[in-house]
């Protein structure tokens, strides 16, 4: 849903499950570098998703007048 007290992002695109290989390894490195406290929770079935956006809208209803941006990617 939308909230008028925060910025919102709406997006369309394709999500791909990474099941192994270099992309999976790199995604894990990026994620656990950003969140080292979560390394203890990594299991053999930990999965990562690659999301390729095709469209995005940023809604900022905090400011007056509201600011809305749309981007075709």
CSV table of C-alpha atoms in Angstrom, one decimal:
chain,number,residue,atom,x,y,z
A,1,UNK,CA,0.0,0.0,0.0
A,2,UNK,CA,0.9,3.6,-0.1
A,3,UNK,CA,1.7,5.8,2.8
A,4,UNK,CA,1.6,9.6,2.7
A,5,UNK,CA,4.2,10.0,5.5
A,6,UNK,CA,7.1,8.4,3.7
A,7,UNK,CA,8.6,8.0,0.2
A,8,UNK,CA,7.4,5.1,-1.8
A,9,UNK,CA,8.8,3.2,-4.7
A,10,UNK,CA,6.7,1.2,-7.2
A,11,UNK,CA,8.5,-1.1,-9.7
A,12,UNK,CA,8.0,-3.6,-12.5
A,13,UNK,CA,10.6,-6.0,-13.8
A,14,UNK,CA,11.7,-9.6,-13.8
A,15,UNK,CA,12.9,-11.5,-10.8
A,16,UNK,CA,15.3,-14.4,-11.3
A,17,UNK,CA,16.3,-17.0,-8.7
A,18,UNK,CA,20.1,-17.4,-8.6
A,19,UNK,CA,20.8,-21.1,-8.0
A,20,UNK,CA,24.6,-21.2,-8.2
A,21,UNK,CA,27.5,-20.1,-10.2
A,22,UNK,CA,29.4,-16.8,-10.2
A,23,UNK,CA,26.3,-14.6,-9.9
A,24,UNK,CA,25.1,-16.5,-6.8
A,25,UNK,CA,28.5,-16.3,-5.3
A,26,UNK,CA,28.8,-12.5,-6.0
A,27,UNK,CA,25.3,-11.9,-4.7
A,28,UNK,CA,26.2,-13.6,-1.4
A,29,UNK,CA,29.4,-11.6,-1.1
A,30,UNK,CA,27.6,-8.3,-1.7
A,31,UNK,CA,24.7,-9.2,0.7
A,32,UNK,CA,26.9,-10.5,3.6
A,33,UNK,CA,29.4,-7.6,3.2
A,34,UNK,CA,26.5,-5.2,3.7
A,35,UNK,CA,25.0,-7.3,6.5
A,36,UNK,CA,27.8,-9.2,8.2
A,37,UNK,CA,25.6,-9.9,11.3
A,38,UNK,CA,23.5,-12.2,9.2
A,39,UNK,CA,26.3,-14.6,8.2
A,40,UNK,CA,25.4,-16.9,11.0
A,41,UNK,CA,22.0,-17.5,9.4
A,42,UNK,CA,23.3,-18.6,6.0
A,43,UNK,CA,22.3,-22.2,5.2
A,44,UNK,CA,22.8,-24.5,2.3
A,45,UNK,CA,19.4,-23.5,1.0
A,46,UNK,CA,19.9,-19.7,1.3
A,47,UNK,CA,18.8,-18.1,-2.0
A,48,UNK,CA,19.4,-14.8,-3.7
A,49,UNK,CA,17.3,-13.1,-6.3
A,50,UNK,CA,18.4,-11.0,-9.2
A,51,UNK,CA,15.8,-8.3,-10.0
A,52,UNK,CA,16.0,-6.4,-13.4
A,53,UNK,CA,13.7,-3.4,-13.3
A,54,UNK,CA,11.9,-2.2,-16.4
A,55,UNK,CA,10.0,0.6,-14.8
A,56,UNK,CA,10.0,2.5,-11.5
A,57,UNK,CA,8.0,5.3,-9.9
A,58,UNK,CA,9.2,7.3,-6.9
A,59,UNK,CA,6.4,9.0,-4.9
A,60,UNK,CA,7.4,11.6,-2.3
A,61,UNK,CA,4.2,12.8,-0.6
A,62,UNK,CA,6.2,14.3,2.3
A,63,UNK,CA,6.9,17.5,0.4
A,64,UNK,CA,4.3,20.0,-0.8
A,65,UNK,CA,3.5,19.8,-3.6
A,66,UNK,CA,4.1,16.1,-3.8
A,67,UNK,CA,7.0,14.9,-6.1
A,68,UNK,CA,6.5,12.0,-8.4
A,69,UNK,CA,9.1,10.6,-10.8
A,70,UNK,CA,8.7,7.8,-13.4
A,71,UNK,CA,11.5,6.0,-15.1
A,72,UNK,CA,11.4,3.5,-18.0
A,73,UNK,CA,14.6,1.5,-17.6
